[in-house]
mmCIF file of C-alpha atoms in Angstrom:
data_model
loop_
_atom_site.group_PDB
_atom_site.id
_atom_site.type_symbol
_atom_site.label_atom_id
_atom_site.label_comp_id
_atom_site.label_asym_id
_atom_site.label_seq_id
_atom_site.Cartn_x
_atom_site.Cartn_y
_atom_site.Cartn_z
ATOM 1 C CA UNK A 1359 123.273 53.115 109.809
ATOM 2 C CA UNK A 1360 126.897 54.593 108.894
ATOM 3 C CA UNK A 1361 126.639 58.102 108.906
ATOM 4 C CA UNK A 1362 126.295 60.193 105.240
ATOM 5 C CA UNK A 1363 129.152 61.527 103.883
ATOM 6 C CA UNK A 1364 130.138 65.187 103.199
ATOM 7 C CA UNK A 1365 129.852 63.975 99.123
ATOM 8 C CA UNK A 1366 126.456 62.475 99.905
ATOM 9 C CA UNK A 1367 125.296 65.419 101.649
ATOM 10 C CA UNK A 1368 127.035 68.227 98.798
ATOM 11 C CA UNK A 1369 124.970 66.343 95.750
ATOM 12 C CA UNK A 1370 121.676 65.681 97.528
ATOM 13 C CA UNK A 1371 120.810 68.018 100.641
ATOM 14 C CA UNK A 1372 118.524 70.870 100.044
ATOM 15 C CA UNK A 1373 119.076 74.520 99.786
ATOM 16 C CA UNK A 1374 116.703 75.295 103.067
ATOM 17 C CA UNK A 1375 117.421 78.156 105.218
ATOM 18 C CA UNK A 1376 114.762 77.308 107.965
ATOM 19 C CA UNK A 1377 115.007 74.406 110.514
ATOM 20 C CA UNK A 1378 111.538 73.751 111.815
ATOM 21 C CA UNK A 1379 111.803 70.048 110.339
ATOM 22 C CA UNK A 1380 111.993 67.224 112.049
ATOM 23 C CA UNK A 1381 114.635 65.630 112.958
ATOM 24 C CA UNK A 1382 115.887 62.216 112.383
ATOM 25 C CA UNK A 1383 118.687 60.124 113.853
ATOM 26 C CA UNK A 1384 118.660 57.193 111.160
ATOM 27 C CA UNK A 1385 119.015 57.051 107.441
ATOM 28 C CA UNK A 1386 119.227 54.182 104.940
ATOM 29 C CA UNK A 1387 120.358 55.467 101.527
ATOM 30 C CA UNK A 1388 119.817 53.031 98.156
ATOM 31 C CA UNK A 1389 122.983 51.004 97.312
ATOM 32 C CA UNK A 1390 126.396 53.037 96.512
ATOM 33 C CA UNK A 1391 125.662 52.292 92.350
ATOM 34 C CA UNK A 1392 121.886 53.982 92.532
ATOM 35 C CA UNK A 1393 123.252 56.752 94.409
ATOM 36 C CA UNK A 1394 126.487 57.295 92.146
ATOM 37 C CA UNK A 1395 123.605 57.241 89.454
ATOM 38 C CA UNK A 1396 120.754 59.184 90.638
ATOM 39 C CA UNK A 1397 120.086 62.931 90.336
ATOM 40 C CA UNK A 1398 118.261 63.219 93.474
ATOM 41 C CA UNK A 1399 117.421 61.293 96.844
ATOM 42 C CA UNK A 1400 113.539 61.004 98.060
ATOM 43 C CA UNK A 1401 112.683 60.368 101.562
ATOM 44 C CA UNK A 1402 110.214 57.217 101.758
ATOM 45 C CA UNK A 1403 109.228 57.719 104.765
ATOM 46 C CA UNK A 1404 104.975 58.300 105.149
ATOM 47 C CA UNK A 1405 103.462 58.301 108.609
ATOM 48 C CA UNK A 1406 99.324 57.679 108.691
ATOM 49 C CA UNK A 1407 97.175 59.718 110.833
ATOM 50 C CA UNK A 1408 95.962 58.514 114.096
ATOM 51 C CA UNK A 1409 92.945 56.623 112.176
ATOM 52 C CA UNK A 1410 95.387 54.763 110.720
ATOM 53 C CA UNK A 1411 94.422 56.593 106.872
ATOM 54 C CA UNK A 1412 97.269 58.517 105.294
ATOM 55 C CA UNK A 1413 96.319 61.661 104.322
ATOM 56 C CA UNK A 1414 99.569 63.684 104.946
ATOM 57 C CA UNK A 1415 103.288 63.744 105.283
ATOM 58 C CA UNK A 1416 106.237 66.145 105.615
ATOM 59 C CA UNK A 1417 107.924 67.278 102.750
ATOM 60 C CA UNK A 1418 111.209 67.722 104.373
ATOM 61 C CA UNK A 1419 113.009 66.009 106.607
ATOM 62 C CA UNK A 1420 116.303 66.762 108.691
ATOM 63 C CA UNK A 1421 119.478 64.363 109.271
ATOM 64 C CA UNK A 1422 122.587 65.392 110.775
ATOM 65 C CA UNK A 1423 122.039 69.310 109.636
ATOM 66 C CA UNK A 1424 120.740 68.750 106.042
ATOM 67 C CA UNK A 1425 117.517 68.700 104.607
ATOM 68 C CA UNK A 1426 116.209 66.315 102.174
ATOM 69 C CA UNK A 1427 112.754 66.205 100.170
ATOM 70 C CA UNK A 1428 110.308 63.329 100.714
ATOM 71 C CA UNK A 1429 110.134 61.361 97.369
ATOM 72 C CA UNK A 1430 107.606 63.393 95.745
ATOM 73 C CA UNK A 1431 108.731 66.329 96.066
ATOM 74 C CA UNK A 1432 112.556 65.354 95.033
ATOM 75 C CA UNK A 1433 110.947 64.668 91.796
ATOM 76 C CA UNK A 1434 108.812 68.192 91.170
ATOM 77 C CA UNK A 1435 111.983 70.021 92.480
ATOM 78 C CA UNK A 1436 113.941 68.433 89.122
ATOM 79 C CA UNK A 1437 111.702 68.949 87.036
ATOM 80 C CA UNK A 1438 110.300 72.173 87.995
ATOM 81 C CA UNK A 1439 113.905 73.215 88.100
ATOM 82 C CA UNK A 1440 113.734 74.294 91.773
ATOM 83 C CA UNK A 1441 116.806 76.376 93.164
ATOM 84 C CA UNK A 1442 115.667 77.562 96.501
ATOM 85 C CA UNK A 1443 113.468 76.318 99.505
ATOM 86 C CA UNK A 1444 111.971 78.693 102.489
ATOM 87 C CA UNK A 1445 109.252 77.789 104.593
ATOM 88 C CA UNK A 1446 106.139 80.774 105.296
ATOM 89 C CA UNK A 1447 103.075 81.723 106.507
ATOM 90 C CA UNK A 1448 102.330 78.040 106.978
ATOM 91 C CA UNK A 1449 103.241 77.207 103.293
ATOM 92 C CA UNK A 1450 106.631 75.707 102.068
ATOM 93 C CA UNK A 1451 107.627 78.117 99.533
ATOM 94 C CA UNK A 1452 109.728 76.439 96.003
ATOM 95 C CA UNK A 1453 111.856 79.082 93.790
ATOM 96 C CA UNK A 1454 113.068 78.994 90.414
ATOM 97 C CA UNK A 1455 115.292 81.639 88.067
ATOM 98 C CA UNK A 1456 112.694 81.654 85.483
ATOM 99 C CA UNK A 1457 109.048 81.128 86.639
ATOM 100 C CA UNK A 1458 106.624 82.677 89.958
ATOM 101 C CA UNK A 1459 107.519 81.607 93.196
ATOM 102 C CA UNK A 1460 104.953 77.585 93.712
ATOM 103 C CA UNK A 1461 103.388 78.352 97.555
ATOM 104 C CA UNK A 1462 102.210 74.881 98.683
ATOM 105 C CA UNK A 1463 99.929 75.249 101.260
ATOM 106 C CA UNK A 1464 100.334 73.449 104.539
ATOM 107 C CA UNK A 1465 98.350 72.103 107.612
ATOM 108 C CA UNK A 1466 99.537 71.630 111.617
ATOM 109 C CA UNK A 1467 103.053 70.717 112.147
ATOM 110 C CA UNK A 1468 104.123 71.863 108.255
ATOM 111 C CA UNK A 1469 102.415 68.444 107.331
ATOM 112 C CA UNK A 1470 101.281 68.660 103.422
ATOM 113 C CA UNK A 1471 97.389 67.071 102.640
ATOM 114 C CA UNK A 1472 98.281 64.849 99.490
ATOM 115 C CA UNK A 1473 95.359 65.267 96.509
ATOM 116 C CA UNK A 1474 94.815 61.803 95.846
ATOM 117 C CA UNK A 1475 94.376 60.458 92.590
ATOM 118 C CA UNK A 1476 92.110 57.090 91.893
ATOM 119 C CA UNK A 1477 93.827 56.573 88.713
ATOM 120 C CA UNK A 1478 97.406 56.093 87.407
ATOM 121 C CA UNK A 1479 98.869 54.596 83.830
ATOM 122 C CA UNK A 1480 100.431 51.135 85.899
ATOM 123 C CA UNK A 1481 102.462 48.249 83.883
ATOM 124 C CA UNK A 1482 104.052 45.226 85.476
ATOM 125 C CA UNK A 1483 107.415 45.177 85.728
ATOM 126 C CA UNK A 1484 107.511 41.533 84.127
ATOM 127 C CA UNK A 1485 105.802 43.284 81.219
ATOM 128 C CA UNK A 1486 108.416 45.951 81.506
ATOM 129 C CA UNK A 1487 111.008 43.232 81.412
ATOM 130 C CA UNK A 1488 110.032 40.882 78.748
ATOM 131 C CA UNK A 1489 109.464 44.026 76.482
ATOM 132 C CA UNK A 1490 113.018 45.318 77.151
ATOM 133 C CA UNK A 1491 114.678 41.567 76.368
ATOM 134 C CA UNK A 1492 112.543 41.949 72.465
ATOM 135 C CA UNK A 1493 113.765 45.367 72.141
ATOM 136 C CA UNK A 1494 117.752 44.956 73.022
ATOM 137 C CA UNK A 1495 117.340 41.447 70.890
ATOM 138 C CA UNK A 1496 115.698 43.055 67.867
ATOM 139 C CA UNK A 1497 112.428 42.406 68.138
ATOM 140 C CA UNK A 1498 110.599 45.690 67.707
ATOM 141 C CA UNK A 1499 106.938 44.580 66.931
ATOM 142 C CA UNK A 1500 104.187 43.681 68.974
ATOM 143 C CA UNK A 1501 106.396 44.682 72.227
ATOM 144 C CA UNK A 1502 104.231 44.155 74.867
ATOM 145 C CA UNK A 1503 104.879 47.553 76.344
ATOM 146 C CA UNK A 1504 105.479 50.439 74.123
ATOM 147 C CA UNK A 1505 108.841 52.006 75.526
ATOM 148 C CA UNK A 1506 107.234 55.442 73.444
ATOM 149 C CA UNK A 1507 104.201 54.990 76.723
ATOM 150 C CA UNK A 1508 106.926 56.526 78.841
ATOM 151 C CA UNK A 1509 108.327 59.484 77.041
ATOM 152 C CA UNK A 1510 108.030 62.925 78.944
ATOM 153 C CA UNK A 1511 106.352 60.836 81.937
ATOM 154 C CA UNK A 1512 107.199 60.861 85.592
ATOM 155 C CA UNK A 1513 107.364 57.067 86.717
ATOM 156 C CA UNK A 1514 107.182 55.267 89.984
ATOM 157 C CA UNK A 1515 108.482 52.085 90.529
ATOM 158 C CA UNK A 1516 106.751 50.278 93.411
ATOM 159 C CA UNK A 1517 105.270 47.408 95.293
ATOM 160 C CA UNK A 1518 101.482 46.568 94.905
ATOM 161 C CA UNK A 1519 101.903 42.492 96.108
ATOM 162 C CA UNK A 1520 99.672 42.330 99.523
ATOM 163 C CA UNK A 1521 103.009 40.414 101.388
ATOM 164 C CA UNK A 1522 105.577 43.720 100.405
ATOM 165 C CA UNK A 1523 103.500 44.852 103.427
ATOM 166 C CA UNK A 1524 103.039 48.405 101.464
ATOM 167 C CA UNK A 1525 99.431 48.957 101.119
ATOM 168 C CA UNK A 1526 98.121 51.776 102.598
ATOM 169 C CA UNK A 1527 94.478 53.079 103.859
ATOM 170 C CA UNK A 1528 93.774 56.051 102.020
ATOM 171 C CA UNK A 1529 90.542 58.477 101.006
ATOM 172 C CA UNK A 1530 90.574 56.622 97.919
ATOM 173 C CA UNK A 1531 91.202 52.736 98.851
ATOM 174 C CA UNK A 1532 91.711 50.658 101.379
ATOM 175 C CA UNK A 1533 94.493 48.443 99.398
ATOM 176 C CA UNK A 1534 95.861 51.627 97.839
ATOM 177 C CA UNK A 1535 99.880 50.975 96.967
ATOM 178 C CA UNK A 1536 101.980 53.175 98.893
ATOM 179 C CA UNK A 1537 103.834 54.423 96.047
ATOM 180 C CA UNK A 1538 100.484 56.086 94.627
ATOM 181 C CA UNK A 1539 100.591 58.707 97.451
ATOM 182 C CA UNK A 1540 104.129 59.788 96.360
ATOM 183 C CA UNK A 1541 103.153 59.791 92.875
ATOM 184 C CA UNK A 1542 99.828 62.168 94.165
ATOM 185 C CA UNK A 1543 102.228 64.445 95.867
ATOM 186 C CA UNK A 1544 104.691 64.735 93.021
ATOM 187 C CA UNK A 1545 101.628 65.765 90.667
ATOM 188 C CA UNK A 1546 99.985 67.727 92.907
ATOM 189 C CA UNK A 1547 103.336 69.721 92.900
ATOM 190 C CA UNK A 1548 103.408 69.620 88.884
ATOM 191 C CA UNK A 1549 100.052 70.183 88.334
ATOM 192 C CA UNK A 1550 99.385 73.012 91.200
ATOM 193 C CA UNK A 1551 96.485 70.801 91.999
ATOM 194 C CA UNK A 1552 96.274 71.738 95.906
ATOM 195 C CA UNK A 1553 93.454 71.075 98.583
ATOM 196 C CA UNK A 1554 93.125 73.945 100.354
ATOM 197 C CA UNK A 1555 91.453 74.537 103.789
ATOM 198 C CA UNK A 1556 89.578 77.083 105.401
ATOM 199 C CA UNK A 1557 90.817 78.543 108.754
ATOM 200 C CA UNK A 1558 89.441 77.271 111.836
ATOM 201 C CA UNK A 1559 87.609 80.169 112.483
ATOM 202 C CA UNK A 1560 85.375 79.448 110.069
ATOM 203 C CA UNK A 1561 84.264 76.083 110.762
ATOM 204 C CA UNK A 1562 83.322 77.680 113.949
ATOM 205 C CA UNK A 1563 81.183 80.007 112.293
ATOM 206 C CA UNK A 1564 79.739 78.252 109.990
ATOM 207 C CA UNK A 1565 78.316 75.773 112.680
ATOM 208 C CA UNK A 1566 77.590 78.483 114.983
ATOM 209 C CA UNK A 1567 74.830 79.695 112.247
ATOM 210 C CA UNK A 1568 73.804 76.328 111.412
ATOM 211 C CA UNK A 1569 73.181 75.905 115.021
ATOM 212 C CA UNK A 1570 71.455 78.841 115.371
ATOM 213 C CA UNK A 1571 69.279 78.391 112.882
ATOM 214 C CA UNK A 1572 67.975 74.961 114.221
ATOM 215 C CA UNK A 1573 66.597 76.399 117.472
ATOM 216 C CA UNK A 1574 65.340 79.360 115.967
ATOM 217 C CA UNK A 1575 63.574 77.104 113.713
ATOM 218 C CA UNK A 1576 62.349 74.599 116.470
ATOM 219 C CA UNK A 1577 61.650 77.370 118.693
ATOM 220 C CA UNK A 1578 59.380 79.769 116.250
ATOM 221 C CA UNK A 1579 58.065 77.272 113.710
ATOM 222 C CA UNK A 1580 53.996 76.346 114.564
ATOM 223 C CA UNK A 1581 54.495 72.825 113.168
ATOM 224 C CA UNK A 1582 56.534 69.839 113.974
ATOM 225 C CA UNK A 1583 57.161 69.298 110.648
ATOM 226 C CA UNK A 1584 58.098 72.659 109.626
ATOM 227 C CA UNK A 1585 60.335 72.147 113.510
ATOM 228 C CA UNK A 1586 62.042 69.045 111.941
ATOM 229 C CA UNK A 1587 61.774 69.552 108.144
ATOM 230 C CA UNK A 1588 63.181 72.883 107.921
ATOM 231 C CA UNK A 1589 66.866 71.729 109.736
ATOM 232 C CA UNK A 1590 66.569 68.533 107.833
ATOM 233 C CA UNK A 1591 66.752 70.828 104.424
ATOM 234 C CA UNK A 1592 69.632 73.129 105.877
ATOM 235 C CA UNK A 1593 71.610 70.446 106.761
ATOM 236 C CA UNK A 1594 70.959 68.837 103.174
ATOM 237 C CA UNK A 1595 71.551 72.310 101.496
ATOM 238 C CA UNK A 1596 74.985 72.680 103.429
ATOM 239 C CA UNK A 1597 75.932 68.903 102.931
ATOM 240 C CA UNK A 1598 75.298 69.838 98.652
ATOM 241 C CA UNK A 1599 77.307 72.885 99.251
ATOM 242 C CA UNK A 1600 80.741 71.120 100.807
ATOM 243 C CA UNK A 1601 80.375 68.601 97.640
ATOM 244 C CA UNK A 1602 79.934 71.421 94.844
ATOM 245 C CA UNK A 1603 82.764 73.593 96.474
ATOM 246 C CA UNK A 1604 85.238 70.212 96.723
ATOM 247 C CA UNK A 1605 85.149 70.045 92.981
ATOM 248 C CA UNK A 1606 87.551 73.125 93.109
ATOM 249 C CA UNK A 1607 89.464 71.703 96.082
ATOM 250 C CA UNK A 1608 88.255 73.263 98.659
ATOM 251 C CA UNK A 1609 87.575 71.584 101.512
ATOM 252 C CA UNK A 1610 84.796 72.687 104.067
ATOM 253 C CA UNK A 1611 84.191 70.697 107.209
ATOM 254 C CA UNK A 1612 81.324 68.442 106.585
ATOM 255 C CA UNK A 1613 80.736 66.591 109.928
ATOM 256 C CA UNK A 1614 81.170 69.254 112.594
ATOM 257 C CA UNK A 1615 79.047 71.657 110.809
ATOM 258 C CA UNK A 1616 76.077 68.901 111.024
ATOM 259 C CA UNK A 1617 76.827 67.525 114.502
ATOM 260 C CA UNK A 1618 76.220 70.883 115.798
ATOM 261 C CA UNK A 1619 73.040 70.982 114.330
ATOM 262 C CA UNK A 1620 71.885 67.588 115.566
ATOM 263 C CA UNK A 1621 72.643 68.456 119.231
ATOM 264 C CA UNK A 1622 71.451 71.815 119.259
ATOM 265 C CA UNK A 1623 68.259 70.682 117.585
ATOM 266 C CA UNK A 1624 68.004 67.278 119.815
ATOM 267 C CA UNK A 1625 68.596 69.936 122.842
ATOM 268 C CA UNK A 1626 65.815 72.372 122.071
ATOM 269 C CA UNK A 1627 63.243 69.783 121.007
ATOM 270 C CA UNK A 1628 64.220 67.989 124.571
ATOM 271 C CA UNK A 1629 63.881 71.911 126.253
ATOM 272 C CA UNK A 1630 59.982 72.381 124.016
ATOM 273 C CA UNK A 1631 59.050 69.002 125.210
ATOM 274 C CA UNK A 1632 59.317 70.131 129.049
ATOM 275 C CA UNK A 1633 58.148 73.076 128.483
ATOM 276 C CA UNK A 1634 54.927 72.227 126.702
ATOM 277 C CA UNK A 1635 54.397 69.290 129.312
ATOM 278 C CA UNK A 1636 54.729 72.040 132.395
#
């Protein structure tokens, strides 16, 4: 819990010219010899939301007046050859000299929704090991990992063993290894491969019209069937809709939408049902 030094602070703080991240009164950096060796320093640190499934995390974070990337991002920012940080229009803006300013979209409290990926290239590390003692003894055949597997690759090195304590609930797994969401973010970053959300404004619309439609429908229609088949095919048409528009990552609110519908259609059959009995 010593405090950073200026050194540690001149090599790895960002170049960030806002302050609207949070701010944190601990930090535990790796051991002096990974830090005298390392290009860059990634924040851990991933917070689940209040269902306990971790969607989204900060991409900076603040200690004693410098920034610092979460893990992910440390890595994108090296390779992408990142020189300057600035936040806007609730999206954290990345700069390089050479290509188009990367806007990476964010949600409440500058929070980033991580793209989750099911599948990742994974090797042991005992495989890792046993194939580095044959290569540095000569033995360069039938390795049982290919050192070529990780040329021009990004790699994580984490924890998957259930007592690390570091399996996380995610969209994609229950047992999902933490260090998967920090690869996600880091290609997500690479790979402009964002989620991107509508405004609130029009989720609200959206099941304002779906609403509407229900009651008009119960309302007008001759038929109970026609009353309770005609929703029932709006709310499947809008439920096919949210999947075919997900496959190009956008994300429409599924639930609310539909709840909406149920009550306002539960409400006006309820309302018909007096009516017709007066």
């Amino acid at each position: 819990r010593s405090p950073l030094t200026q050194a540690f602070r001149r090599r790895f703080a960002l170049p960030v010219y806002e302050d609207d991240v949070p701010r944190y009164q601990d930090a535990y950096p790796p051991f002096a010899a990974l830090c005298d060796g390392a290009r860059g320093i990634g924040v851990v640190s991933f917070n689940a939301d209040t269902d306990g499934v971790y969607r989204r995390e900060r991409l900076l974070f603040s200690h004693d007046g410098a920034q610092y990337p979460a893990l992910g991002l440390a890595a994108a920012l090296d390779l992408l050859k990142i020189e300057r940080l600035h936040y806007q229009r609730e999206a954290l803006v990345l700069e390089s000299a050479t290509g188009a300013p990367l806007r990476v979209p964010l949600g409440p409290e500058h929070r980033y929704r991580i793209n989750p990926y099911g599948n990742f290239d994974t090797y042991s590390y005992s495989g890792v090991y046993l194939s580095a003692l044959q290569f540095f003894n000569g033995q360069v055949d039938d390795l049982k990992i290919d050192p070529g597997v990780f040329e021009n690759r990004v790699v994580f090195i984490g924890a998957s063993a259930g007592g690390i304590g570091d399996l996380k609930a995610t969209s994609m797994n229950t047992r999902t290894p933490g260090v998967y969401l920090h690869a996600s973010l880091a290609a997500n970053l690479i790979a402009q491969d964002f989620l991107l959300f509508p405004h609130f404004g029009v989720d609200a619309v959206t099941g304002f019209l779906l609403l509407a439609a229900t009651v008009i429908a119960v309302f007008r229609r001759p038929t109970y069937l026609q009353k309770v088949g005609l929703p029932l095919l709006l709310a499947g048409g809008y439920g096919l809709l949210v999947i075919c528009v997900a496959r190009f990552n956008l994300m429409l609110n599924l639930w609310a939408p539909l709840l909406s519908m149920l009550c306002g259609g539960v409400a006006a059959m309820t309302t018909l049902s007096f009516v017709d009995g007066r």
